[in-house]
Short mmCIF file of N, CA, C and O in Angstrom, two decimals:
data_model
loop_
_atom_site.label_atom_id
_atom_site.label_comp_id
_atom_site.label_asym_id
_atom_site.label_seq_id
_atom_site.Cartn_x
_atom_site.Cartn_y
_atom_site.Cartn_z
N MET A 391 123.96 -38.11 114.48
CA MET A 391 124.46 -38.27 116.12
C MET A 391 123.85 -37.44 117.28
O MET A 391 123.85 -35.85 116.90
N ALA A 392 123.12 -37.85 118.17
CA ALA A 392 122.60 -37.06 119.07
C ALA A 392 123.25 -36.25 119.86
O ALA A 392 124.47 -36.73 119.64
N LYS A 393 123.11 -34.75 120.18
CA LYS A 393 123.93 -34.01 121.29
C LYS A 393 123.94 -34.60 122.36
O LYS A 393 124.95 -34.47 122.86
N TYR A 394 122.76 -34.74 122.85
CA TYR A 394 122.69 -35.50 124.14
C TYR A 394 122.67 -36.91 124.34
O TYR A 394 121.49 -37.31 123.47
N SER A 395 122.54 -37.67 125.17
CA SER A 395 122.12 -38.91 125.36
C SER A 395 120.85 -38.90 125.75
O SER A 395 120.63 -38.00 126.56
N LYS A 396 120.18 -40.34 125.72
CA LYS A 396 118.76 -40.61 125.91
C LYS A 396 118.86 -40.45 127.71
O LYS A 396 117.99 -39.96 128.09
N LYS A 397 119.78 -40.93 128.43
CA LYS A 397 120.21 -40.62 129.80
C LYS A 397 119.93 -39.24 130.45
O LYS A 397 119.41 -39.06 131.28
N SER A 398 120.92 -38.22 129.63
CA SER A 398 120.80 -37.03 129.89
C SER A 398 119.39 -36.21 129.63
O SER A 398 119.23 -35.75 130.30
N GLN A 399 118.61 -36.69 128.46
CA GLN A 399 117.49 -36.15 128.21
C GLN A 399 116.56 -36.21 129.03
O GLN A 399 115.81 -35.30 129.42
N GLU A 400 116.62 -37.54 129.48
CA GLU A 400 115.62 -37.89 130.91
C GLU A 400 115.52 -37.46 131.83
O GLU A 400 114.78 -36.85 132.61
N LYS A 401 117.17 -37.22 132.11
CA LYS A 401 117.23 -36.68 133.43
C LYS A 401 116.81 -35.19 133.69
O LYS A 401 116.27 -34.54 134.48
N VAL A 402 117.17 -34.16 132.49
CA VAL A 402 116.52 -33.01 132.22
C VAL A 402 114.94 -32.96 132.25
O VAL A 402 114.49 -32.32 133.00
N GLU A 403 114.24 -34.01 131.77
CA GLU A 403 112.87 -34.10 132.00
C GLU A 403 112.42 -34.30 133.14
O GLU A 403 111.46 -33.25 133.70
N LYS A 404 113.20 -35.06 134.06
CA LYS A 404 112.69 -34.85 135.05
C LYS A 404 112.71 -33.93 136.08
O LYS A 404 111.88 -33.50 137.11
N VAL A 405 114.25 -33.27 136.29
CA VAL A 405 114.51 -31.61 136.69
C VAL A 405 113.38 -31.01 136.36
O VAL A 405 113.13 -30.14 137.00
N MET A 406 112.72 -30.91 135.19
CA MET A 406 112.12 -29.67 134.65
C MET A 406 110.38 -29.85 135.19
O MET A 406 110.01 -28.81 135.57
N HIS A 407 110.71 -31.24 135.17
CA HIS A 407 109.01 -31.71 136.34
C HIS A 407 109.39 -31.04 137.54
O HIS A 407 108.24 -30.60 138.35
N GLU A 408 110.05 -31.44 138.19
CA GLU A 408 110.36 -31.09 139.66
C GLU A 408 110.30 -29.50 139.48
O GLU A 408 110.03 -28.88 140.89
N MET A 409 111.05 -28.79 138.82
CA MET A 409 110.87 -26.95 139.00
C MET A 409 109.57 -27.03 138.86
O MET A 409 109.05 -26.09 139.28
N HIS A 410 108.55 -27.57 137.70
CA HIS A 410 106.84 -27.11 137.54
C HIS A 410 106.34 -27.15 139.02
O HIS A 410 105.27 -26.63 139.39
N GLU A 411 106.91 -28.50 139.58
CA GLU A 411 106.07 -28.75 141.08
C GLU A 411 106.68 -28.08 141.73
O GLU A 411 105.86 -27.44 143.10
N GLY A 412 107.78 -27.30 142.06
CA GLY A 412 108.08 -26.29 142.86
C GLY A 412 109.10 -27.15 143.84
O GLY A 412 109.33 -26.56 145.09
N LYS A 413 109.80 -28.28 143.58
CA LYS A 413 110.61 -29.63 144.36
C LYS A 413 111.80 -29.16 144.09
O LYS A 413 112.67 -29.29 144.68
N LEU A 414 112.26 -28.39 142.97
CA LEU A 414 113.67 -28.36 142.58
C LEU A 414 114.25 -27.27 143.35
O LEU A 414 114.13 -25.99 143.14
N LYS A 415 115.55 -27.41 144.09
CA LYS A 415 115.99 -26.43 144.68
C LYS A 415 117.63 -26.11 144.32
O LYS A 415 117.84 -27.28 144.03
N SER A 416 118.14 -24.83 144.31
CA SER A 416 119.50 -24.89 143.91
C SER A 416 120.54 -25.39 144.77
O SER A 416 120.20 -25.38 146.25
N GLY A 417 121.72 -25.67 144.45
CA GLY A 417 122.35 -26.73 145.46
C GLY A 417 123.10 -25.63 146.23
O GLY A 417 123.45 -26.14 147.70
N ARG A 418 123.31 -24.16 146.34
CA ARG A 418 124.25 -23.64 147.26
C ARG A 418 123.59 -22.84 148.05
O ARG A 418 123.47 -23.05 149.20
N SER A 419 122.23 -22.32 147.63
CA SER A 419 121.56 -21.45 148.48
C SER A 419 120.12 -22.03 149.26
O SER A 419 119.92 -22.07 150.12
N GLY A 420 119.96 -23.55 148.08
CA GLY A 420 118.41 -23.87 148.82
C GLY A 420 117.33 -23.34 148.11
O GLY A 420 116.25 -23.73 148.94
N LYS A 421 117.35 -22.24 147.53
CA LYS A 421 116.23 -21.54 146.81
C LYS A 421 115.46 -22.43 145.83
O LYS A 421 115.99 -23.27 145.35
N LYS A 422 114.48 -22.04 145.60
CA LYS A 422 113.55 -22.70 145.05
C LYS A 422 114.02 -22.49 143.21
O LYS A 422 114.58 -20.88 143.29
N VAL A 423 114.42 -23.04 142.75
CA VAL A 423 114.37 -22.46 141.01
C VAL A 423 113.05 -22.44 140.05
O VAL A 423 112.23 -23.36 140.12
N THR A 424 112.97 -21.27 139.64
CA THR A 424 112.04 -20.90 138.88
C THR A 424 112.35 -20.60 137.58
O THR A 424 111.50 -20.52 136.42
N ASN A 425 113.64 -20.32 136.73
CA ASN A 425 114.18 -20.69 135.91
C ASN A 425 114.24 -21.82 134.73
O ASN A 425 115.21 -22.60 135.56
N PRO A 426 113.51 -21.69 133.70
CA PRO A 426 114.07 -22.92 133.12
C PRO A 426 115.12 -23.57 132.50
O PRO A 426 115.67 -24.53 132.82
N LYS A 427 116.05 -22.25 132.23
CA LYS A 427 117.25 -22.35 132.17
C LYS A 427 118.18 -23.05 133.25
O LYS A 427 119.05 -23.58 133.00
N GLN A 428 118.06 -22.31 134.44
CA GLN A 428 118.62 -23.07 135.66
C GLN A 428 118.38 -24.37 135.46
O GLN A 428 119.27 -25.55 135.77
N ALA A 429 117.06 -24.66 135.71
CA ALA A 429 116.80 -26.12 135.73
C ALA A 429 117.52 -27.00 134.70
O ALA A 429 117.92 -28.02 134.90
N ILE A 430 117.23 -26.93 133.48
CA ILE A 430 118.07 -27.62 132.54
C ILE A 430 119.65 -27.60 132.72
O ILE A 430 120.44 -28.62 132.67
N ALA A 431 120.06 -26.22 133.29
CA ALA A 431 121.67 -26.73 133.81
C ALA A 431 122.01 -27.80 135.08
O ALA A 431 122.70 -28.34 134.79
N ILE A 432 121.30 -27.91 135.97
CA ILE A 432 121.08 -28.75 136.78
C ILE A 432 120.94 -29.89 136.42
O ILE A 432 121.72 -30.87 136.91
N GLY A 433 120.00 -30.07 135.60
CA GLY A 433 119.67 -31.48 135.00
C GLY A 433 120.85 -32.07 134.20
O GLY A 433 121.23 -33.24 134.26
N LEU A 434 121.51 -31.22 133.41
CA LEU A 434 122.85 -31.39 132.62
C LEU A 434 123.86 -32.02 133.55
O LEU A 434 124.80 -32.85 133.01
N SER A 435 124.15 -30.71 134.51
CA SER A 435 125.20 -30.74 135.61
C SER A 435 125.21 -33.00 136.34
O SER A 435 126.21 -33.31 136.34
N GLU A 436 123.75 -32.67 136.53
CA GLU A 436 123.73 -34.01 137.69
C GLU A 436 123.78 -35.79 136.38
O GLU A 436 124.32 -36.10 136.87
N ALA A 437 123.42 -35.12 135.05
CA ALA A 437 123.49 -35.89 134.28
C ALA A 437 125.19 -36.36 134.15
O ALA A 437 125.55 -37.78 133.78
N ARG A 438 125.86 -35.39 133.97
CA ARG A 438 127.24 -35.40 133.96
C ARG A 438 127.97 -36.09 134.91
O ARG A 438 128.76 -37.25 134.81
N LYS A 439 127.43 -35.88 136.28
CA LYS A 439 127.89 -36.79 137.41
C LYS A 439 127.49 -38.36 137.46
O LYS A 439 128.19 -38.57 137.77
N GLU A 440 126.59 -38.44 136.66
CA GLU A 440 125.85 -39.70 136.38
C GLU A 440 127.07 -40.59 135.32
O GLU A 440 126.76 -42.19 135.44
N GLY A 441 127.75 -39.81 134.44
CA GLY A 441 128.15 -40.50 133.42
C GLY A 441 127.80 -40.63 132.14
O GLY A 441 128.01 -41.29 131.39
N ALA A 442 126.95 -39.28 132.24
CA ALA A 442 125.84 -39.50 130.74
C ALA A 442 126.41 -38.81 129.66
O ALA A 442 127.14 -37.93 130.15
N ARG A 443 126.33 -38.92 128.73
CA ARG A 443 127.18 -38.36 127.27
C ARG A 443 126.30 -36.87 127.27
O ARG A 443 125.30 -36.69 126.64
N VAL A 444 127.11 -35.82 127.67
CA VAL A 444 127.06 -34.40 127.41
C VAL A 444 128.04 -33.56 126.99
O VAL A 444 129.31 -33.88 127.45
N PRO A 445 127.80 -32.66 126.28
CA PRO A 445 128.31 -31.62 125.96
C PRO A 445 129.38 -30.60 126.83
O PRO A 445 128.83 -30.77 128.04
N LYS A 446 130.33 -30.50 126.48
CA LYS A 446 131.20 -29.57 127.91
C LYS A 446 130.62 -28.42 128.03
O LYS A 446 129.71 -28.18 127.12
N LYS A 447 130.64 -27.92 129.23
CA LYS A 447 130.10 -26.52 129.89
C LYS A 447 130.66 -25.90 128.63
O LYS A 447 131.79 -25.31 127.99
N ALA A 448 129.74 -24.34 128.35
CA ALA A 448 130.26 -23.10 127.37
C ALA A 448 131.01 -22.67 127.80
O ALA A 448 131.72 -21.94 127.40
N ALA A 449 130.73 -22.24 128.93
CA ALA A 449 131.76 -21.77 129.70
C ALA A 449 133.54 -22.08 129.85
O ALA A 449 134.27 -21.21 129.65
N ALA A 450 133.84 -23.21 129.66
CA ALA A 450 135.12 -23.54 128.96
C ALA A 450 135.42 -23.61 127.45
O ALA A 450 136.68 -22.79 127.27
N LYS A 451 134.41 -22.95 126.71
CA LYS A 451 134.91 -22.97 125.24
C LYS A 451 135.24 -21.16 125.49
O LYS A 451 135.95 -21.14 124.89
N LYS A 452 134.50 -20.37 126.18
CA LYS A 452 135.05 -18.90 126.06
C LYS A 452 135.98 -18.75 126.90
O LYS A 452 136.88 -18.02 126.58
N ALA A 453 136.75 -19.50 127.97
CA ALA A 453 137.95 -19.72 128.88
C ALA A 453 139.14 -19.70 127.95
O ALA A 453 139.88 -18.66 127.82
N ALA A 454 138.42 -20.41 126.82
CA ALA A 454 139.58 -20.77 125.86
C ALA A 454 139.70 -19.75 124.56
O ALA A 454 140.89 -19.26 124.65
N ALA A 455 138.86 -19.10 124.40
CA ALA A 455 138.82 -18.16 123.39
C ALA A 455 139.45 -16.91 123.79
O ALA A 455 139.94 -16.18 123.47
N LYS A 456 139.32 -16.50 125.31
CA LYS A 456 139.71 -15.45 126.07
C LYS A 456 141.34 -15.82 126.23
O LYS A 456 142.09 -14.23 125.97
N LYS A 457 141.66 -16.71 126.35
CA LYS A 457 143.08 -17.12 126.49
C LYS A 457 143.95 -16.31 125.41
O LYS A 457 144.98 -15.77 125.34
N SER A 458 143.53 -17.20 124.25
CA SER A 458 143.76 -16.70 122.77
C SER A 458 143.95 -15.08 122.56
O SER A 458 144.75 -14.30 121.74
N THR A 459 142.58 -14.62 123.00
CA THR A 459 142.85 -12.94 122.52
C THR A 459 143.79 -12.30 123.15
O THR A 459 143.97 -11.06 123.25
N ALA A 460 143.67 -12.69 124.66
CA ALA A 460 144.66 -11.91 125.78
C ALA A 460 145.81 -11.92 125.16
O ALA A 460 146.14 -10.13 125.74
N LYS A 461 146.67 -12.56 124.64
CA LYS A 461 148.04 -12.11 124.07
C LYS A 461 147.77 -10.93 123.31
O LYS A 461 149.08 -10.54 123.40
N LYS A 462 146.60 -11.14 122.26
CA LYS A 462 146.89 -10.04 121.39
C LYS A 462 146.35 -8.68 121.89
O LYS A 462 147.00 -7.66 121.63
N THR A 463 145.46 -8.35 123.09
CA THR A 463 145.23 -7.16 123.60
C THR A 463 146.27 -6.86 124.20
O THR A 463 146.34 -5.59 124.69
N THR A 464 147.48 -7.21 125.08
CA THR A 464 148.53 -7.22 125.61
C THR A 464 149.45 -5.90 125.21
O THR A 464 149.48 -4.86 125.67
N ALA A 465 149.40 -5.91 123.82
CA ALA A 465 149.80 -5.32 122.89
C ALA A 465 149.13 -3.55 122.99
O ALA A 465 149.85 -2.88 123.06
N LYS A 466 148.04 -3.95 122.90
CA LYS A 466 146.93 -2.66 122.80
C LYS A 466 146.86 -1.65 124.09
O LYS A 466 146.99 -1.07 124.01
N LYS A 467 147.44 -2.57 125.09
CA LYS A 467 146.84 -2.12 126.60
C LYS A 467 148.06 -1.09 126.58
O LYS A 467 147.70 -0.35 127.34
N SER A 468 149.36 -1.27 126.26
CA SER A 468 150.44 -0.60 126.58
C SER A 468 150.30 0.72 125.74
O SER A 468 150.86 1.93 126.18
N THR A 469 150.02 0.65 124.04
CA THR A 469 149.66 2.01 123.86
C THR A 469 148.38 2.42 124.36
O THR A 469 148.55 3.86 124.15
N ALA A 470 147.73 1.79 124.80
CA ALA A 470 146.31 2.71 125.39
C ALA A 470 146.72 3.46 126.89
O ALA A 470 146.22 4.29 126.94
N LYS A 471 147.85 2.68 127.46
CA LYS A 471 148.53 3.83 128.58
C LYS A 471 148.80 4.93 128.02
O LYS A 471 149.01 6.13 128.74
N LYS A 472 150.04 5.15 127.42
CA LYS A 472 150.22 6.17 126.53
C LYS A 472 149.33 6.98 126.26
O LYS A 472 149.60 8.30 126.63
N THR A 473 148.61 7.29 125.70
CA THR A 473 147.35 7.70 125.15
C THR A 473 146.61 8.29 126.34
O THR A 473 146.47 9.57 126.12
N THR A 474 146.25 7.71 127.14
CA THR A 474 145.75 8.14 128.10
C THR A 474 146.60 9.30 129.37
O THR A 474 145.98 10.07 129.76
N VAL A 475 148.01 8.78 129.02
CA VAL A 475 148.60 9.80 129.62
C VAL A 475 149.10 11.49 129.33
O VAL A 475 148.63 12.25 129.98
N LYS A 476 148.90 11.00 127.66
CA LYS A 476 148.72 12.11 126.76
C LYS A 476 147.18 12.72 127.11
O LYS A 476 147.33 14.20 127.13
N LYS A 477 146.28 11.99 126.93
CA LYS A 477 145.19 12.86 127.65
C LYS A 477 144.67 13.19 128.79
O LYS A 477 144.65 14.32 129.02
N ALA A 478 145.70 13.03 129.70
CA ALA A 478 145.66 13.29 131.10
C ALA A 478 146.52 14.90 131.09
O ALA A 478 145.68 15.85 131.87
N THR A 479 147.36 14.83 130.79
CA THR A 479 147.86 16.00 130.22
C THR A 479 147.34 17.01 129.89
O THR A 479 147.38 18.22 130.45
N ALA A 480 146.76 17.12 128.72
CA ALA A 480 145.63 17.45 128.15
C ALA A 480 144.63 18.27 128.86
O ALA A 480 144.42 19.55 128.92
N LYS A 481 144.26 17.36 129.42
CA LYS A 481 143.00 17.65 130.49
C LYS A 481 143.34 18.55 131.25
O LYS A 481 142.88 19.89 131.73
N LYS A 482 144.77 18.50 132.14
CA LYS A 482 145.13 19.49 132.90
C LYS A 482 145.45 20.56 132.16
O LYS A 482 145.29 21.36 132.96
N ALA A 483 145.97 20.62 131.30
CA ALA A 483 146.26 22.36 130.35
C ALA A 483 144.87 22.89 130.31
O ALA A 483 145.07 24.22 130.57
N THR A 484 144.09 22.13 129.73
CA THR A 484 143.05 22.67 129.49
C THR A 484 141.73 23.26 131.00
O THR A 484 141.50 24.60 130.87
N ALA A 485 142.07 22.53 132.06
CA ALA A 485 141.64 22.87 133.28
C ALA A 485 142.23 24.74 133.74
O ALA A 485 141.48 25.26 134.33
N LYS A 486 143.84 24.23 133.30
CA LYS A 486 144.64 25.77 133.92
C LYS A 486 144.02 26.82 133.12
O LYS A 486 143.53 27.84 133.67
N ARG A 487 144.00 26.53 131.78
CA ARG A 487 143.58 27.63 130.85
C ARG A 487 141.87 27.97 131.33
O ARG A 487 141.70 28.97 131.13
N ALA A 488 141.35 27.22 131.64
CA ALA A 488 139.87 27.44 132.33
C ALA A 488 139.83 28.19 133.33
O ALA A 488 139.12 29.30 133.54
N SER A 489 140.49 27.91 134.12
CA SER A 489 140.56 28.40 135.63
C SER A 489 141.27 29.91 135.33
O SER A 489 140.60 30.83 136.10
N SER A 490 142.31 30.33 134.40
CA SER A 490 142.80 31.06 133.99
C SER A 490 141.83 32.22 133.46
O SER A 490 141.89 33.51 133.61
N ALA A 491 141.08 31.78 132.78
CA ALA A 491 140.09 32.02 131.83
C ALA A 491 138.68 32.92 132.86
O ALA A 491 138.33 33.88 132.43
N ARG A 492 138.69 32.03 133.71
CA ARG A 492 137.62 32.25 134.72
C ARG A 492 138.25 33.50 135.74
O ARG A 492 137.11 34.60 135.97
N SER A 493 139.46 33.53 135.84
CA SER A 493 140.04 34.56 136.69
C SER A 493 139.48 36.26 135.88
O SER A 493 139.79 37.02 136.45
N THR A 494 140.28 36.01 134.62
CA THR A 494 140.04 37.35 133.66
C THR A 494 139.01 37.35 133.18
O THR A 494 139.07 38.58 133.78
N ALA A 495 137.74 36.49 133.22
CA ALA A 495 137.09 37.06 133.03
C ALA A 495 136.00 37.73 134.15
O ALA A 495 135.21 39.05 134.15
N LYS A 496 136.81 37.53 135.63
CA LYS A 496 135.88 38.02 136.55
C LYS A 496 136.65 39.47 136.92
O LYS A 496 135.72 40.30 136.92
N LYS A 497 137.87 39.43 136.43
CA LYS A 497 138.62 40.74 136.35
C LYS A 497 137.85 42.00 135.46
O LYS A 497 137.68 43.10 135.78
N ALA A 498 137.41 40.98 134.07
CA ALA A 498 136.65 41.89 133.34
C ALA A 498 135.67 42.47 133.60
O ALA A 498 135.61 43.29 133.13
N THR A 499 134.96 41.49 134.41
CA THR A 499 133.41 42.16 134.95
C THR A 499 133.69 43.08 136.28
O THR A 499 132.78 43.99 135.78
N THR A 500 134.81 42.91 136.65
CA THR A 500 134.96 44.11 137.49
C THR A 500 135.15 45.54 136.66
O THR A 500 134.87 46.80 137.53
N ARG A 501 135.90 45.57 135.57
CA ARG A 501 136.38 46.94 135.13
C ARG A 501 135.25 47.21 134.49
O ARG A 501 135.34 48.52 134.09
N LYS A 502 134.62 46.07 133.64
CA LYS A 502 133.29 46.42 132.83
C LYS A 502 132.44 47.40 133.84
O LYS A 502 131.68 48.78 133.36
N ALA A 503 132.07 47.17 134.99
CA ALA A 503 130.96 48.01 136.15
C ALA A 503 131.80 49.35 136.26
O ALA A 503 131.10 50.06 136.57
N ALA A 504 133.07 49.63 136.20
CA ALA A 504 133.47 50.40 136.64
C ALA A 504 133.87 51.60 135.72
O ALA A 504 133.43 52.45 135.72
N ALA A 505 134.39 51.15 134.43
CA ALA A 505 134.53 51.66 133.14
C ALA A 505 133.02 52.09 132.72
O ALA A 505 132.74 53.12 132.12
N GLY A 506 131.86 51.16 132.84
CA GLY A 506 130.70 51.62 132.09
C GLY A 506 130.72 51.09 130.58
O GLY A 506 129.63 51.68 130.04
N LYS A 507 131.69 50.64 130.01
CA LYS A 507 131.71 50.35 128.50
C LYS A 507 131.70 48.46 128.24
O LYS A 507 132.78 48.00 128.11
N SER A 508 130.55 48.08 128.85
CA SER A 508 130.53 46.74 129.04
C SER A 508 130.23 46.32 127.78
O SER A 508 130.19 44.69 127.63
N THR A 509 129.39 46.59 127.04
CA THR A 509 129.00 46.11 125.62
C THR A 509 130.08 45.66 124.77
O THR A 509 130.33 44.55 124.39
N ARG A 510 130.96 46.46 124.87
CA ARG A 510 132.24 46.00 123.58
C ARG A 510 133.23 45.00 124.40
O ARG A 510 133.69 43.98 123.73
N LYS A 511 133.29 45.11 125.64
CA LYS A 511 134.09 43.89 126.16
C LYS A 511 133.26 42.76 126.57
O LYS A 511 133.88 41.82 126.41
N LYS A 512 132.31 42.97 126.56
CA LYS A 512 131.50 41.32 126.93
C LYS A 512 131.48 40.82 125.40
O LYS A 512 131.41 39.53 125.33
N ALA A 513 131.45 41.29 124.12
CA ALA A 513 131.47 41.00 122.79
C ALA A 513 133.00 40.49 122.61
O ALA A 513 132.71 39.13 122.14
N THR A 514 134.00 40.97 123.10
CA THR A 514 135.01 39.73 123.34
C THR A 514 135.58 39.12 123.83
O THR A 514 135.92 38.27 123.60
N THR A 515 134.80 39.15 125.10
CA THR A 515 135.00 37.59 125.77
C THR A 515 134.17 36.46 125.22
O THR A 515 134.42 35.43 125.56
N ARG A 516 132.92 37.14 124.67
CA ARG A 516 131.98 36.21 124.37
C ARG A 516 132.78 35.37 122.90
O ARG A 516 132.95 34.28 123.01
N LYS A 517 133.50 36.14 122.14
CA LYS A 517 134.80 35.73 121.27
C LYS A 517 135.64 34.85 121.97
O LYS A 517 136.07 33.62 121.32
N ALA A 518 135.94 35.32 122.89
CA ALA A 518 136.82 34.48 123.39
C ALA A 518 136.88 33.28 123.78
O ALA A 518 137.38 32.08 123.77
N THR A 519 135.88 33.27 124.66
CA THR A 519 134.99 31.65 125.23
C THR A 519 134.73 31.22 124.11
O THR A 519 134.79 29.66 123.71
N HIS A 520 134.20 31.46 123.11
CA HIS A 520 133.69 30.37 121.50
C HIS A 520 134.94 30.04 121.13
O HIS A 520 134.74 28.83 120.96
N LYS A 521 135.87 31.03 120.99
CA LYS A 521 137.29 30.55 120.36
C LYS A 521 137.77 29.22 121.21
O LYS A 521 138.25 27.93 120.83
N ARG A 522 137.81 29.18 122.61
CA ARG A 522 138.37 28.19 123.80
C ARG A 522 137.63 27.16 123.63
O ARG A 522 137.96 25.89 123.79
N THR A 523 136.13 27.25 123.55
CA THR A 523 135.17 25.66 123.38
C THR A 523 135.60 25.48 122.02
O THR A 523 135.56 23.96 121.99
N ALA A 524 135.84 26.20 121.17
CA ALA A 524 136.00 25.46 119.59
C ALA A 524 137.35 24.89 119.65
O ALA A 524 137.29 23.59 119.54
N ARG A 525 138.47 25.48 120.22
CA ARG A 525 139.76 24.49 120.49
C ARG A 525 139.66 23.27 121.45
O ARG A 525 139.95 22.09 121.32
N ARG A 526 138.47 22.94 122.52
CA ARG A 526 138.41 22.41 123.46
C ARG A 526 137.85 20.88 122.51
O ARG A 526 138.52 19.89 122.80
N LYS A 527 136.81 21.36 121.56
CA LYS A 527 136.18 20.66 121.17
C LYS A 527 137.24 20.11 119.79
O LYS A 527 136.99 18.35 119.60
N ALA A 528 137.67 20.68 119.38
CA ALA A 528 138.92 20.21 118.85
C ALA A 528 139.69 18.99 118.91
O ALA A 528 140.26 18.08 118.65
N ALA A 529 139.92 19.55 119.96
CA ALA A 529 141.35 18.44 120.71
C ALA A 529 140.44 17.38 121.52
O ALA A 529 141.07 16.23 121.21
N ALA A 530 139.18 16.99 121.63
CA ALA A 530 138.67 16.14 122.47
C ALA A 530 138.49 14.95 121.44
O ALA A 530 138.22 14.13 121.47
N HIS A 531 137.99 15.98 120.10
CA HIS A 531 137.89 14.89 118.68
C HIS A 531 139.00 14.15 118.28
O HIS A 531 138.98 13.45 117.58
N ALA A 532 140.37 14.76 118.18
CA ALA A 532 141.42 14.81 117.94
C ALA A 532 142.21 13.28 118.91
O ALA A 532 141.72 13.00 119.28
#
């Protein structure tokens, strides 16, 4: 059995000819239709208005599918909110650590300039920053 009736097929054919001639215009804006898919959609909608046998719009099927999945996702959203709160507090904590690490690093650099023992302290600060970045990466992946 055919998906589209003869009447609807003829309507789409006429609309496609109009599009190629440049006479087909959109209903809302009144602009010329250049996209063949849009022309087919216009033809099918006109055929529906005339009472031709045409399958339902695809959007109606998608909306029904979304409604059934919406119920399932509500439970997931509540757990997602909990994890985002945890992530936000973790980010704040890491930001505080980073700011305190910067201030200690600035103090250390001023001390190094005064003391003259910069090489030893640089190595320790590099190790400390490397450890901090490793911790951050591990926390991000966890």
